[in-house]
Amino acid sequence: MKVFIGSAEQVAKEAAKRYVELLNKKPNAVLGYATGSTPLGLYSELIRLNQAGAFSYKEATTFNLDEYVGLDGSHDQSYRYFMNENLFNHVDIDKSRTFVPSGLDTSAETAAAYDEAIEKAGGIDIQLLGIGNNGHIGFNEPGTPFSSKTHMVELTQNTREVNSRFFKSIDEVPTHAVTMGVKTVMNAKSIILIALGKAKAPIIRETIMGEVTPEVPASVLQLHPFVEIYLDEEAASLL
Ligand code: GLP
């Protein structure tokens, strides 16, 4: 694992460089994207660089990690809406090649089709990840088998509470989500995980220095050959 530590701004700039390099070398790259507050700085930087002509998304394909069950893409808390608002609407991407799991069709067939679509596109070149306070990646909560592919999950009470800050009340936070599995994530050719802020420091320590266990889903990254972890000083404070 390579670990980069800097200010949140430096993290966004350094991580953005990976995308500029990749897309200039391989314009039809396949990108795994993530939601949450953590990637927002990176997305702003990517928008800036894309608009400045540093790289193009025209031939790229994207697959998002997860989506809430029950929310359609027009719902302002759906992850499809998030991606459109925070990245896709501002760059030269072909939206028909941006994929987010369906929050409405939760069948096992549709989940399997998501993994197949990733494989058919050639596999993910860079998978971006944030991390939950309990070590979840995507919505793979503690205990999720490392062999899991895209599937529906029940969100933990803790995750619903943490994410309720974006909703009017906790009752509105969906109880389930569809997420790429741990295996889907690990199949990516390279992975970038970003963590910012003091609240993430304990789980970052466990992820990087702790035991590899499904109880800390992100710890599986220790087994991947190409992982870069970008941290601000606060998230890195317990390393
Ligand atoms: C959500 C998402 C994750 C994300 C995590 C952390 O539950 N499903 O993909 O990494 O929360 O969110 P934040 O970046 O807002 O801390």
PDB file of C-alpha atoms and ligand atoms in Angstrom, residues 34-39 65-68 79 128-133 136-141 155 159 162-163 165-166 177 179 194 196 200, ligand 1:
ATOM      1  CA  ALA A  34     -17.858   6.670  -5.021  1.00  0.00           C
ATOM      2  CA  THR A  35     -20.199   9.008  -3.188  1.00  0.00           C
ATOM      3  CA  GLY A  36     -20.141  10.576   0.283  1.00  0.00           C
ATOM      4  CA  SER A  37     -18.565  13.831   1.399  1.00  0.00           C
ATOM      5  CA  THR A  38     -14.997  12.557   1.042  1.00  0.00           C
ATOM      6  CA  PRO A  39     -14.681  12.554  -2.781  1.00  0.00           C
ATOM      7  CA  LEU A  65     -20.138   1.574  -6.026  1.00  0.00           C
ATOM      8  CA  ASP A  66     -23.623   1.677  -4.637  1.00  0.00           C
ATOM      9  CA  GLU A  67     -27.152   3.064  -4.507  1.00  0.00           C
ATOM     10  CA  TYR A  68     -29.901   3.286  -1.904  1.00  0.00           C
ATOM     11  CA  TYR A  79     -26.314   8.409  -5.527  1.00  0.00           C
ATOM     12  CA  LEU A 128     -12.271   5.106  -5.836  1.00  0.00           C
ATOM     13  CA  LEU A 129     -13.304   4.414  -2.251  1.00  0.00           C
ATOM     14  CA  GLY A 130     -14.276   6.346   0.829  1.00  0.00           C
ATOM     15  CA  ILE A 131     -14.557   4.512   4.112  1.00  0.00           C
ATOM     16  CA  GLY A 132     -17.310   4.279   6.705  1.00  0.00           C
ATOM     17  CA  ASN A 133     -16.463   4.707  10.394  1.00  0.00           C
ATOM     18  CA  HIS A 136     -17.381  -0.297   5.248  1.00  0.00           C
ATOM     19  CA  ILE A 137     -16.397   0.163   1.628  1.00  0.00           C
ATOM     20  CA  GLY A 138     -19.263   0.861  -0.730  1.00  0.00           C
ATOM     21  CA  PHE A 139     -22.010  -0.427   1.518  1.00  0.00           C
ATOM     22  CA  ASN A 140     -20.203  -3.631   2.428  1.00  0.00           C
ATOM     23  CA  GLU A 141     -20.823  -3.618   6.132  1.00  0.00           C
ATOM     24  CA  LEU A 155     -27.669  -1.005   6.292  1.00  0.00           C
ATOM     25  CA  THR A 159     -24.597   3.741   8.980  1.00  0.00           C
ATOM     26  CA  VAL A 162     -24.320   8.665  10.207  1.00  0.00           C
ATOM     27  CA  ASN A 163     -25.991   9.173   6.806  1.00  0.00           C
ATOM     28  CA  ARG A 165     -27.361  14.077   8.202  1.00  0.00           C
ATOM     29  CA  PHE A 166     -28.306  14.278   4.523  1.00  0.00           C
ATOM     30  CA  ALA A 177     -28.772  -0.518  -0.496  1.00  0.00           C
ATOM     31  CA  THR A 179     -23.552  -2.306  -3.504  1.00  0.00           C
ATOM     32  CA  ILE A 194      -9.472   8.646   0.491  1.00  0.00           C
ATOM     33  CA  LEU A 196     -10.421  12.869   5.701  1.00  0.00           C
ATOM     34  CA  LYS A 200     -11.709   8.321  10.366  1.00  0.00           C
TER      35      LYS A 200
HETATM   36  C1  GLP B   1     -21.442   6.014   2.619  1.00  0.00           C
HETATM   37  C2  GLP B   1     -21.041   5.405   1.263  1.00  0.00           C
HETATM   38  C3  GLP B   1     -19.589   5.024   1.234  1.00  0.00           C
HETATM   39  C4  GLP B   1     -18.758   6.145   1.816  1.00  0.00           C
HETATM   40  C5  GLP B   1     -19.082   6.332   3.270  1.00  0.00           C
HETATM   41  C6  GLP B   1     -18.315   7.474   3.932  1.00  0.00           C
HETATM   42  O1  GLP B   1     -22.147   5.185   3.444  1.00  0.00           O
HETATM   43  N1  GLP B   1     -21.841   4.299   0.860  1.00  0.00           N
HETATM   44  O2  GLP B   1     -19.211   4.718  -0.101  1.00  0.00           O
HETATM   45  O3  GLP B   1     -17.408   5.860   1.676  1.00  0.00           O
HETATM   46  O4  GLP B   1     -20.453   6.559   3.437  1.00  0.00           O
HETATM   47  O5  GLP B   1     -18.937   8.689   3.701  1.00  0.00           O
HETATM   48  P1  GLP B   1     -18.241  10.090   3.907  1.00  0.00           P
HETATM   49  O6  GLP B   1     -17.277  10.229   2.785  1.00  0.00           O
HETATM   50  O7  GLP B   1     -19.361  11.093   3.799  1.00  0.00           O
HETATM   51  O8  GLP B   1     -17.589  10.050   5.222  1.00  0.00           O
END
